[in-house]
Coordinates of C-alpha atoms in Angstrom, one line a residue:
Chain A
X470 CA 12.4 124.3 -7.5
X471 CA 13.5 127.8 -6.6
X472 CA 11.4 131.0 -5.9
X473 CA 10.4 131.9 -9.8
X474 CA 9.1 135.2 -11.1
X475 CA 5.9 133.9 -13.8
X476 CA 4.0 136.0 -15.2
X477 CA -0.3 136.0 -15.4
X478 CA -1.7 135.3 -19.0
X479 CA -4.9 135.3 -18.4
X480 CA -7.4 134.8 -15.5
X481 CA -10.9 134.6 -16.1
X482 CA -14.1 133.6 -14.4
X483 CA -15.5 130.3 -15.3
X484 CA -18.8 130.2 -12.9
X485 CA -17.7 130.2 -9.0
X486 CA -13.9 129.2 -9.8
X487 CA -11.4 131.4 -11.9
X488 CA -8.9 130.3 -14.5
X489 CA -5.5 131.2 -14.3
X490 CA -2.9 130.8 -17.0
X491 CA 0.6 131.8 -16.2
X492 CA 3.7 132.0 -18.2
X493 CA 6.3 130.6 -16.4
X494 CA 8.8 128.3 -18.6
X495 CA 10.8 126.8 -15.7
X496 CA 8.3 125.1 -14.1
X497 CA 5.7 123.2 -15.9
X498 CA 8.3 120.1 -17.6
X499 CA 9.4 119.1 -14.0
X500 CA 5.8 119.1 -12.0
X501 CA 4.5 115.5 -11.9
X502 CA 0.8 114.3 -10.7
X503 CA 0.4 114.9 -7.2
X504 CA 2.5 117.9 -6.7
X505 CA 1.8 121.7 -6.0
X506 CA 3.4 124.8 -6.3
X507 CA 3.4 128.0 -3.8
X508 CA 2.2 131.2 -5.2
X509 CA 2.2 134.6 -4.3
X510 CA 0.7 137.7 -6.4
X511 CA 1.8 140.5 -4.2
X512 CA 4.9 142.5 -3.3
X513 CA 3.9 143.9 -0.1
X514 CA 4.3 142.0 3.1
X515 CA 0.8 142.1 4.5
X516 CA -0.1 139.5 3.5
X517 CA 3.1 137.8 4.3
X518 CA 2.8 134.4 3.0
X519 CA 2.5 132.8 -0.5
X520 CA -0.4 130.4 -0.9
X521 CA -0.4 126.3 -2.0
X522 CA -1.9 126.1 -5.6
X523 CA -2.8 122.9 -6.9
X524 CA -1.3 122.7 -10.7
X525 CA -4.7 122.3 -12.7
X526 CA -2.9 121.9 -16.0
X527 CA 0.3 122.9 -18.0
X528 CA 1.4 123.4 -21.1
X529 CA 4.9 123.7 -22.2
X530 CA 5.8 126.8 -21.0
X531 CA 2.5 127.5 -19.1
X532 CA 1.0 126.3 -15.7
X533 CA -3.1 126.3 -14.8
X534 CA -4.4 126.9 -11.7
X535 CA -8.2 126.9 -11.2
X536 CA -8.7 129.5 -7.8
X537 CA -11.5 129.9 -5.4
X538 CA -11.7 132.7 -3.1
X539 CA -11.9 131.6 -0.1
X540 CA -9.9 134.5 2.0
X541 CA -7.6 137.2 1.0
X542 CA -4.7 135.5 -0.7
X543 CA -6.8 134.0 -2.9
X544 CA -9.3 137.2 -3.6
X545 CA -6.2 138.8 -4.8
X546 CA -5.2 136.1 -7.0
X547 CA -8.5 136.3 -8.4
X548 CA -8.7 140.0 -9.5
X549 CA -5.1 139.4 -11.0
X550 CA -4.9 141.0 -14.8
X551 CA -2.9 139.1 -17.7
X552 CA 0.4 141.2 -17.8
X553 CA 0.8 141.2 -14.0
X554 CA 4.0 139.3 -11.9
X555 CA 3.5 136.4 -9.8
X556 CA 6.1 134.7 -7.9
X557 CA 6.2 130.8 -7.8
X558 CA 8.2 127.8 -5.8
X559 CA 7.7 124.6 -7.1
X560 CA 7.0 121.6 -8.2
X561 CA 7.0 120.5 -4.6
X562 CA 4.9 117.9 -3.0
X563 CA 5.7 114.1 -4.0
X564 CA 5.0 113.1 -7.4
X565 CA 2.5 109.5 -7.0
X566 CA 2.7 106.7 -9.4
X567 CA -0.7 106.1 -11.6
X568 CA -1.8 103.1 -12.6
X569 CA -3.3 103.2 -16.7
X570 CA -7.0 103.4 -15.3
X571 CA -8.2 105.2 -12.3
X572 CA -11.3 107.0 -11.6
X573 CA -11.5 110.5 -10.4
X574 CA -13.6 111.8 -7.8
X575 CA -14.2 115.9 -7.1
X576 CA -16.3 118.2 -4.8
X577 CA -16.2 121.5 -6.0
X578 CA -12.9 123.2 -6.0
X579 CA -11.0 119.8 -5.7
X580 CA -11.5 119.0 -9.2
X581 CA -8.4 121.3 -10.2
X582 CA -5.5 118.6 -9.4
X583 CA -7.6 115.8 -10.3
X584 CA -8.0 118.0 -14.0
X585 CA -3.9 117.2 -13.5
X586 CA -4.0 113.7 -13.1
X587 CA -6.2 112.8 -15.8
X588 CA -3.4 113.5 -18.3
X589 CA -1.3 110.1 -17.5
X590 CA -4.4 107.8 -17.6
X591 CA -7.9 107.1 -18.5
X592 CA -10.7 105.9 -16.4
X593 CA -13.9 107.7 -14.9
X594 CA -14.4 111.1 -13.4
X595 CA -17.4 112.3 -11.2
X596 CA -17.5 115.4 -10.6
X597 CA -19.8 117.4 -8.1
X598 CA -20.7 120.5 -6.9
X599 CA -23.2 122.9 -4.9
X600 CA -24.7 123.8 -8.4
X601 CA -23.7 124.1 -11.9
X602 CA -21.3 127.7 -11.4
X603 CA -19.3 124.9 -9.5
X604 CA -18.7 122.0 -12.2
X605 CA -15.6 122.6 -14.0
X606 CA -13.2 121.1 -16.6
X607 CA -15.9 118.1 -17.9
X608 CA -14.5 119.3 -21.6
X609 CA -11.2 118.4 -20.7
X610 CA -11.5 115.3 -18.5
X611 CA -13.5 114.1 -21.5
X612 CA -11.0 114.7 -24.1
X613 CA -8.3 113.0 -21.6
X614 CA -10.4 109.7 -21.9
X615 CA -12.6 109.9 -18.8
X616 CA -16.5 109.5 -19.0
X617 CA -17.9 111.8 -16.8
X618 CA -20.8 111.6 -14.4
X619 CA -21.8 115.0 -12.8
X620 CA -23.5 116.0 -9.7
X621 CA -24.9 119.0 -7.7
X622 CA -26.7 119.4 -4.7
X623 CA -29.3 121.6 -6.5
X624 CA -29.8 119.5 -9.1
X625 CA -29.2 122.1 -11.9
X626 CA -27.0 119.5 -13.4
X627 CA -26.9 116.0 -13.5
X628 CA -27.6 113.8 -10.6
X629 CA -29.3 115.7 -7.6
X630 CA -27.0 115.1 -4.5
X631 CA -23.5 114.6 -3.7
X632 CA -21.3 113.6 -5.7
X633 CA -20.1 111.2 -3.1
X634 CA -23.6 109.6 -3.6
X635 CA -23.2 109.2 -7.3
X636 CA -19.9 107.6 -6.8
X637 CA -21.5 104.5 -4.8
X638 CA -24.8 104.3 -7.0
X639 CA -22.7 104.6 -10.2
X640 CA -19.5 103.2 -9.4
X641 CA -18.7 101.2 -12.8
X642 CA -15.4 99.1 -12.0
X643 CA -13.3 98.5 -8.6
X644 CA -10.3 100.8 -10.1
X645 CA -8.2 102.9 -7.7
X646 CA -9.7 106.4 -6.7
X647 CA -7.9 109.7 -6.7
X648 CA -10.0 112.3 -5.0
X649 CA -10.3 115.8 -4.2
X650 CA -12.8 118.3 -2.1
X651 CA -14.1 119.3 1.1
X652 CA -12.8 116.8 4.3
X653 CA -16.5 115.4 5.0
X654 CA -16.2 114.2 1.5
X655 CA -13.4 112.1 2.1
X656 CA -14.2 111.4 5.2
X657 CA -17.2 109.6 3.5
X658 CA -15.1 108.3 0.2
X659 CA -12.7 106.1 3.3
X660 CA -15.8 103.4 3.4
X661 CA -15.0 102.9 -0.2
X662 CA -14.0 98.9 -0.6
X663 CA -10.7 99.0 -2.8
X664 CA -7.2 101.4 -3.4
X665 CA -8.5 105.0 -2.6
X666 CA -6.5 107.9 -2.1
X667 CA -7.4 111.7 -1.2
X668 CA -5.7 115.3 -2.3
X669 CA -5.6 116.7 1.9
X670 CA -5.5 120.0 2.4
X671 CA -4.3 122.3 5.8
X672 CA -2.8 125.8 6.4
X673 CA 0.4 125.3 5.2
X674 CA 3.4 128.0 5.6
X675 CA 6.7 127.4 3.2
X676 CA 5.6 123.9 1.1
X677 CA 9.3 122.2 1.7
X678 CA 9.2 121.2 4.8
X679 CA 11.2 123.3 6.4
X680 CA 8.4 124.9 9.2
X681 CA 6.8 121.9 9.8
X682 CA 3.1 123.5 10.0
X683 CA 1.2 121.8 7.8
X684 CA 0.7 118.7 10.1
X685 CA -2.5 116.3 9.4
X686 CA -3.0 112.7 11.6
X687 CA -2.6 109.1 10.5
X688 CA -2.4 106.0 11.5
X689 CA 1.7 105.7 11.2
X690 CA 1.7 109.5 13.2
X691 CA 2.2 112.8 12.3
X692 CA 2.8 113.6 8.5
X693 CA 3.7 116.8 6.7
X694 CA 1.1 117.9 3.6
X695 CA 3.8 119.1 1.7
X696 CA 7.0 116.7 1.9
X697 CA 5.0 113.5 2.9
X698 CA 1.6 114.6 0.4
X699 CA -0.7 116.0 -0.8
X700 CA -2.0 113.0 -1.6
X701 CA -2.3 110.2 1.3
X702 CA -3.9 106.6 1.5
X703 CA -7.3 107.8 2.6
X704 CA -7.4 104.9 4.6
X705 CA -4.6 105.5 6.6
X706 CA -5.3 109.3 7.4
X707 CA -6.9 109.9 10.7
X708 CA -9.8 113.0 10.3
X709 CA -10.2 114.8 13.8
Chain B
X938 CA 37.7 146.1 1.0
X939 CA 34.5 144.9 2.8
X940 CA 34.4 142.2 5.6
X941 CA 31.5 140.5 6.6
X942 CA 32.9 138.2 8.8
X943 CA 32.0 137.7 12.6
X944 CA 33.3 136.0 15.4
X945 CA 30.1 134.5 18.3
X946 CA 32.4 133.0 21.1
X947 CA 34.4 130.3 18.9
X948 CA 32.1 130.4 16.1
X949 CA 33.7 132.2 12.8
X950 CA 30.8 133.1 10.3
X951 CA 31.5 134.0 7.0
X952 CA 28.4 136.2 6.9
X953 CA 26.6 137.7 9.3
X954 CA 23.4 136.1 8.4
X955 CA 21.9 133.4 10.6
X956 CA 19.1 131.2 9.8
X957 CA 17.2 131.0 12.8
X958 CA 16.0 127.7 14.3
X959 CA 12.2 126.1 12.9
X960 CA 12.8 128.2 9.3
X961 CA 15.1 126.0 7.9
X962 CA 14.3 122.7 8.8
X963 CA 17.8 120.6 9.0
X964 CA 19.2 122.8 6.2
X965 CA 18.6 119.5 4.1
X966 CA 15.4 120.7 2.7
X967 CA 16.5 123.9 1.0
X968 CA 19.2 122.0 -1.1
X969 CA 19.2 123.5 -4.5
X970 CA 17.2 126.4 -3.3
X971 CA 19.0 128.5 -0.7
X972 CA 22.4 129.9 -2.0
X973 CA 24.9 128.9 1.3
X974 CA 26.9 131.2 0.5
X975 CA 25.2 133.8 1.8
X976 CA 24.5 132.3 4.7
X977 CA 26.5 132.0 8.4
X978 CA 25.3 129.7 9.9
X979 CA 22.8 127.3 10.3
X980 CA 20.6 127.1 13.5
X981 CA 18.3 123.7 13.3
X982 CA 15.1 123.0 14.2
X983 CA 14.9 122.7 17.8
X984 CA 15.8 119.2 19.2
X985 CA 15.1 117.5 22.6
X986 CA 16.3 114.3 24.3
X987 CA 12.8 112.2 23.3
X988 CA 10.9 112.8 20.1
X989 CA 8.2 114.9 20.3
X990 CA 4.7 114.9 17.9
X991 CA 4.1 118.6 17.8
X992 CA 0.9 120.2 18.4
X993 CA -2.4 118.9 16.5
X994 CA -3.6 120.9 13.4
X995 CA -3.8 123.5 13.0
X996 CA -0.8 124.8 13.4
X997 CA 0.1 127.8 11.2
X998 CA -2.2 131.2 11.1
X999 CA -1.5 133.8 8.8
X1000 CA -1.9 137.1 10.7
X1001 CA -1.0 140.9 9.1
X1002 CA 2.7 141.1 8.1
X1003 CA 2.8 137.8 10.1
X1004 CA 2.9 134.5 10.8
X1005 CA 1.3 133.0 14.3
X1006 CA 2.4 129.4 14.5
X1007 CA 2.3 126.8 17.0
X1008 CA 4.2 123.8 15.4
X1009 CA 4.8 122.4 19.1
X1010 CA 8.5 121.9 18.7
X1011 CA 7.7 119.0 16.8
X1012 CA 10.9 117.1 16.2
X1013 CA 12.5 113.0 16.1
X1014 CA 14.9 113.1 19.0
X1015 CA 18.5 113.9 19.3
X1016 CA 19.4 110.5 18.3
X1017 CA 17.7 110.6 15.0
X1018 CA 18.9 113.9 14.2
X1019 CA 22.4 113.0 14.7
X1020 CA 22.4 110.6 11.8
X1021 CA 21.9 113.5 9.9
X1022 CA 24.7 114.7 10.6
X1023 CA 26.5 113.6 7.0
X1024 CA 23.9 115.3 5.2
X1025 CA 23.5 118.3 7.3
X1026 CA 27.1 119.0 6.8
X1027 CA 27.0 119.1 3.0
X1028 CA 26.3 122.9 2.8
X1029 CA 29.6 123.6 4.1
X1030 CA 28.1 126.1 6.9
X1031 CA 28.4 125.9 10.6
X1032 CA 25.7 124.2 12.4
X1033 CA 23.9 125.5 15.5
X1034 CA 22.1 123.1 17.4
X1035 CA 18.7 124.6 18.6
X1036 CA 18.1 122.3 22.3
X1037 CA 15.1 122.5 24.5
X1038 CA 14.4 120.3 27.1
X1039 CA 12.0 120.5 30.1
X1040 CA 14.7 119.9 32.9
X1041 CA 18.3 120.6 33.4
X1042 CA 19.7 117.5 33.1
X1043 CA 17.7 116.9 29.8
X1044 CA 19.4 120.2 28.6
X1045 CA 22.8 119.1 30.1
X1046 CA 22.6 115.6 28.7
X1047 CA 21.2 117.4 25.1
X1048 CA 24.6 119.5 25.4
X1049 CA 27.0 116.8 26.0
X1050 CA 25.7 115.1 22.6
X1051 CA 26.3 117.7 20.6
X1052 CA 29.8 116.9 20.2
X1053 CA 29.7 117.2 16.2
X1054 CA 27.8 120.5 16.4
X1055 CA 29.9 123.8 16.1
X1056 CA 27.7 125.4 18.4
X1057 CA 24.7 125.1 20.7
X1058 CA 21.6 127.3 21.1
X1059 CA 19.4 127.0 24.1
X1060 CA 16.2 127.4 23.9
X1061 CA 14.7 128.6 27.0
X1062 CA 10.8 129.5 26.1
X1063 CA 9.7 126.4 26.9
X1064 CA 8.3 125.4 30.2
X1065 CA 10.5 124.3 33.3
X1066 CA 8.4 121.0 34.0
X1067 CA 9.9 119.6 36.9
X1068 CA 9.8 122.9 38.9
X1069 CA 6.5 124.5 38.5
X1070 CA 6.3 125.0 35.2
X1071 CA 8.0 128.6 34.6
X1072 CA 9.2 129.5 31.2
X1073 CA 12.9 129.3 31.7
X1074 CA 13.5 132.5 30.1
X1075 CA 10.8 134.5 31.9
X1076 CA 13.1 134.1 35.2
X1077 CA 16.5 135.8 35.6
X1078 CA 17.7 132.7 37.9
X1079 CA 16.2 130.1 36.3
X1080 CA 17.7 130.9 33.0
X1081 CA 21.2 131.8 34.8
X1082 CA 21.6 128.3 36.5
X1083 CA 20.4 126.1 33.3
X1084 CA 23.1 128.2 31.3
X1085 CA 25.8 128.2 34.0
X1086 CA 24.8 123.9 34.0
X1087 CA 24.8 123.5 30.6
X1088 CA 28.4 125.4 30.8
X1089 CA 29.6 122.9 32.5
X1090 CA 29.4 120.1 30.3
X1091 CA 30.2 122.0 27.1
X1092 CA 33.1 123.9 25.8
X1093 CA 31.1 124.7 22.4
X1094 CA 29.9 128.1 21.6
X1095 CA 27.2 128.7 23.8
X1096 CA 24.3 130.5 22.8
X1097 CA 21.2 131.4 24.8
X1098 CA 17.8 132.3 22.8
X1099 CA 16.1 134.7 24.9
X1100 CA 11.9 134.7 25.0
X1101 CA 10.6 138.6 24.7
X1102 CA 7.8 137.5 26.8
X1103 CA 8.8 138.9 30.0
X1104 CA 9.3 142.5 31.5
X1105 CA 12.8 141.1 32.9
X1106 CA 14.2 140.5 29.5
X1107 CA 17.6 143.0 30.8
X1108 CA 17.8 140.7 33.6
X1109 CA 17.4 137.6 32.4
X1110 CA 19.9 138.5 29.3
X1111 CA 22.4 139.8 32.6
X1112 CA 22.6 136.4 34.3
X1113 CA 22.9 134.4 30.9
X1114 CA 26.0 136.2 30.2
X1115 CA 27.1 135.6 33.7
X1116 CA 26.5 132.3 33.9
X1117 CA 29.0 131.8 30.7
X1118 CA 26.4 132.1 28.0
X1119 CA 29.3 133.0 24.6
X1120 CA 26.1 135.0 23.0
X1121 CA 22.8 135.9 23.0
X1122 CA 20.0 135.7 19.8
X1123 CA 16.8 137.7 20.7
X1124 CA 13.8 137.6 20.1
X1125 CA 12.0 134.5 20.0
X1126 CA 8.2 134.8 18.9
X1127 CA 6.1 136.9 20.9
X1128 CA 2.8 134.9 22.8
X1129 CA -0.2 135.7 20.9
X1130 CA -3.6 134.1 19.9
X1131 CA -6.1 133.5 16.9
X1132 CA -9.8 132.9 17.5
X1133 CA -12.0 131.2 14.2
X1134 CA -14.8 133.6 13.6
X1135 CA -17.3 130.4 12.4
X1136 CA -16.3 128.1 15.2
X1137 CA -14.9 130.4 18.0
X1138 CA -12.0 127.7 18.5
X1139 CA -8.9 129.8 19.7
X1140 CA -5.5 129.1 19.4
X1141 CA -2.5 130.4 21.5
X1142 CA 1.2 131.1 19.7
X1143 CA 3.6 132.8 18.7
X1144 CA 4.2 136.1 16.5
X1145 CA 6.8 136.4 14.0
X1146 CA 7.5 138.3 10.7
X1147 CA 7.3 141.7 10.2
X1148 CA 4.6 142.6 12.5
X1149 CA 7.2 142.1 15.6
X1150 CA 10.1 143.8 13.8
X1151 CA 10.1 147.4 15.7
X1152 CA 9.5 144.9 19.0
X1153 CA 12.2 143.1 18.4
X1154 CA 14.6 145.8 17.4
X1155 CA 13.7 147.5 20.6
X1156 CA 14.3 144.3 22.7
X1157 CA 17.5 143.8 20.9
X1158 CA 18.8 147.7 21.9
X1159 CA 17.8 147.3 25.4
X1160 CA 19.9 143.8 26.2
X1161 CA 22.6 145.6 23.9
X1162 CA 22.6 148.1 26.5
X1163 CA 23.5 145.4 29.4
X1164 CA 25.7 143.3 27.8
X1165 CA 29.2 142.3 26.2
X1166 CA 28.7 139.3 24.8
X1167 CA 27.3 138.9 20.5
X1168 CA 23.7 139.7 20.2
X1169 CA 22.1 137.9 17.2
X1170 CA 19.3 140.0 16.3
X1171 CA 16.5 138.3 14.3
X1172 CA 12.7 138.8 15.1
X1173 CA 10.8 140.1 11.7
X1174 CA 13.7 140.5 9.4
X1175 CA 12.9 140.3 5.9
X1176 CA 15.3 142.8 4.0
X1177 CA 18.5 144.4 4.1
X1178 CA 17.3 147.5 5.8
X1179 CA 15.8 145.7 8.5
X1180 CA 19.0 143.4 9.3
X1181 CA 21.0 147.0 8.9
X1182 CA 18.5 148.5 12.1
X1183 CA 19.1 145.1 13.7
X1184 CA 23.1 146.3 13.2
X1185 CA 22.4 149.7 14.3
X1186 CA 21.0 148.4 17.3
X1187 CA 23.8 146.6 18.5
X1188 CA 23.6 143.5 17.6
X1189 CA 26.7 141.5 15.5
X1190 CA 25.0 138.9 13.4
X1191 CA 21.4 139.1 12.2
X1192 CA 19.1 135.7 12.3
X1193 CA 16.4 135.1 9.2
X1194 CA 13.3 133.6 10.5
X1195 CA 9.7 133.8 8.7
X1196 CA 11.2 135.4 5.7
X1197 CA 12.5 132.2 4.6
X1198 CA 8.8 130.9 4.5
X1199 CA 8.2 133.3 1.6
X1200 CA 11.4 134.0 0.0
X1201 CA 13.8 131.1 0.9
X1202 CA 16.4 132.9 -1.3
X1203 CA 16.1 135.7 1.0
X1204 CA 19.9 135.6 2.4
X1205 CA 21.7 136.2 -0.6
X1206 CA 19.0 139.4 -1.8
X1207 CA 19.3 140.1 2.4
X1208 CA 23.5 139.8 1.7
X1209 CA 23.8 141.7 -1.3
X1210 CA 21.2 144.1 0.1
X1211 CA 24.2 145.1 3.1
X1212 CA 26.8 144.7 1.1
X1213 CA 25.6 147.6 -0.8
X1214 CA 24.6 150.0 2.1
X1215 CA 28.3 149.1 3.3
X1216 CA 29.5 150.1 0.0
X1217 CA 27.8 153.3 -0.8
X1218 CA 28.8 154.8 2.4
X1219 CA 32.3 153.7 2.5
X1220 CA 31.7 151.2 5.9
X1221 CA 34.1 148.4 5.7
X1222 CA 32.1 145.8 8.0
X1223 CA 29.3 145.5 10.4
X1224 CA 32.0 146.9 13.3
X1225 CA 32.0 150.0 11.6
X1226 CA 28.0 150.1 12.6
X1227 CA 26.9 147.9 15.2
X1228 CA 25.6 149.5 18.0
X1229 CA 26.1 152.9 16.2
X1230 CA 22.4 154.5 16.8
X1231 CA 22.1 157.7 17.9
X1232 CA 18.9 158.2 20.2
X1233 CA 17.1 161.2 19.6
X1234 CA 14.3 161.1 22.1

């Protein structure tokens, strides 16, 4: 897992969210569900730090990443052009076990590592978002053997409300849950009565563990997103 | 023939690159990814008697050419990180042992455990509980009688890691020496805050990365100055041109910090990087340029 040069294939704008394919050979045979990679787009030290990228997808040779702006970091991943370098560290994160059948749940953005996971199972996926420029991946899921329920707080498609909602009307079978998206969501998703666990997120500086920053609360202490997660027993993480 | 080799009190690095304590973890975690034999030493994450949790999220801020953080010297206790030991040894490097402690005898008993360390590296910008509270290194005689203590119950390399947030930094770096201190490593972060623009929450920490660099090179140069004992300069270094000012400046080792955050590969590129300035000017080592600046103002 050492600091790789990749470079971007494509990036294009799929509603709110932008889909990024980079070439990158090292990396995509050793990342596992669960794990992340850091990525940084720029040379220049002004923006000093690379930025944790969920791995949306991979193909031999290729890793996805599905990008939201949300600051600067991630505006300038954004307006990256195929043909352009990008430096990469990874897999890093813990790779989780999955059982055959799980279901997927994902608010907004935090559908791209649960678009991951659905490659080493089948199950359900409900997927949500503040309006339609915010669903993303349904296609794939689909193809991966998941049957799909949307949501979006506008109602422009599917089921009008949060997807957290649809998940308790709809719910079809007590299977594990692997989910993803803002913290009030999983805040809400901890009430759920069987095996559910949550993609966290915090500001995070190397990804291995070495600075010690990205610190979230549980119920066994202090853990570390990057060598102890992402992904947590929502039930034992403790939301300030 | 170049040699890169430097001698800090008993310590004998093979390089003059440090990796300064809280950017490297325990060395452990940069197996396979940081080339050792670029590197030093190592300087572990700070350790105290007790374990400590660390400050609450969050605890990282970006800031420009920076990094504010205030992990909170989050660590598992001296005990626990002795059993490490085994692995911490496997990258064949020395080991510094970063101690902070809120009393003297916490920082003498620290000391006497750190038999199996080749070196020890005080810490002294945390608070002086037990007496008021004072940053030890903000005071010239505070940080002079927990150094001439901890003296006392060492013979190790002893290494005092001086806090740039005070006007007495000469002073303070002047009775460290005296009180028996084998080196010096400047800076530590500089205090600084973050305030969130939706919430107004606000956070104090501290600065590192290249946004402190030209600080820190000036600290380094002014204790440089004062004393005889090894400076190890570190405080924004991310390339071989910084760590060469660092040199310039006086000081005889360089340490890596926030770099190592973005580039953990950074002391081999940082290595090579000197190597070749050495080279291309016919310098055989850092002697031939440490403290060699020539003011011009």
């Amino acid at each position: 897992m050492r600091l790789r040069e990749g470079r971007v294939k494509r990036n294009e704008k799929k509603g709110n969210f932008y889909w990024m394919e980079v070439e990158i050979p090292e990396i995509p045979s050793l990342a596992g569900p669960g794990q992340f990679v850091m990525v940084r787009g720029w040379e220049g030290y002004e923006l000093f730090l690379p930025r944790p990228l969920s791995i949306a997808w991979s193909s031999s040779t290729c890793l996805f990443f599905l990008i939201r702006v949300k600051g600067r970091g991630t505006e300038l991943l954004s307006r990256m052009k195929p043909g352009e370098k990008i430096w990469i560290t990874g897999p890093l994160g813990r790779r989780i076990e999955l059982p055959e059948k799980f279901i997927l749940v994902g608010g907004g953005i935090g559908i791209a590592p649960l678009l991951f996971l659905s490659r080493w199972g089948k199950g359900y996926a409900f997927v949500g978002g503040k309006n339609k420029d915010e669903i993303f991946g349904t296609e794939l899921l689909e193809k991966n053997g998941f049957e799909v329920f949307l949501a979006t707080e506008d109602g422009s498609l599917g089921y009008k409300g949060t997807v957290v909602d649809l998940f308790f009307k709809k719910l079809p079978e007590r299977l594990p849950v692997y989910a993803c998206g803002p913290r009030p969501m999983l805040e809400k998703l901890q009430g759920y009565d069987g095996e559910i666990y949550g993609f966290l997120e915090e500001r995070m500086g190397c990804g291995m563990g070495i600075c010690k920053g990205c610190a979230i609360r549980t119920k066994g202490g202090i853990k570390h997103l990057c060598t102890d997660g992402p992904v947590f027993n929502l039930k034992e993480v403790v939301f300030d | 023939m170049i040699d890169l080799s430097v001698k800090i009190g008993e310590l004998e690095l093979k390089t003059p690159i440090v990796l300064a304590s809280g950017t490297c973890g325990y060395g452990i975690e940069l197996k396979g990814i940081t080339d050792f034999g670029a590197v030093g030493a190592i300087t572990i994450k700070g350790v105290s008697l007790t374990p400590k949790e660390g400050n609450p999220p969050p605890r990282i801020f970006e800031t420009p050419c920076g990094v504010l953080n205030r992990i909170g010297l989050e660590n598992p206790g001296i005990e626990k990180v002795l059993e490490l030991m085994p692995e911490m040894r496997k990258p064949g490097v020395p080991l510094i042992a970063n101690l902070h402690a809120e009393t003297v005898d916490d920082f003498k008993k620290l000391a006497a455990l750190c038999m199996d360390f080749d070196a020890i590296e005080l810490n002294l910008s945390c608070p002086n509980v037990k007496e008021g509270g004072i940053v030890w290194g903000k005071d010239p005689s505070l940080a002079g009688r927990v150094t001439g203590e901890v003296r006392k119950v060492t013979k190790k390399t002893l290494i005092v890691k001086l806090t740039p947030n005070t006007d007495r930094l000469e002073d303070v770096a002047l009775a460290c020496e005296e009180a028996g201190a084998d080196a010096l490593s400047l800076v530590n972060t500089y205090q600084g805050m973050e305030i969130d623009l939706d919430t107004w929450e606000a956070w104090r920490g501290g600065l590192s990365g290249p946004a402190i660099r030209p600080l820190a090179l000036f600290a380094v140069r002014r204790v440089y100055e004062k004393v005889k004992i090894p400076l190890i300069g570190m405080g924004g270094i991310k390339d071989e041109n910084d760590a060469i000012k660092f040199f310039l400046a006086g000081a005889s080792a360089i340490g890596l910090g926030s770099i190592m955050l973005r580039d953990p590969e950074a002391p081999r590129r940082v290595l090579s990087g000197i190597i070749k300035y050495l080279k291309e000017r016919n310098l055989h080592g850092i002697k031939d340029i440490k403290g060699r600046l020539r003011w011009k103002d």
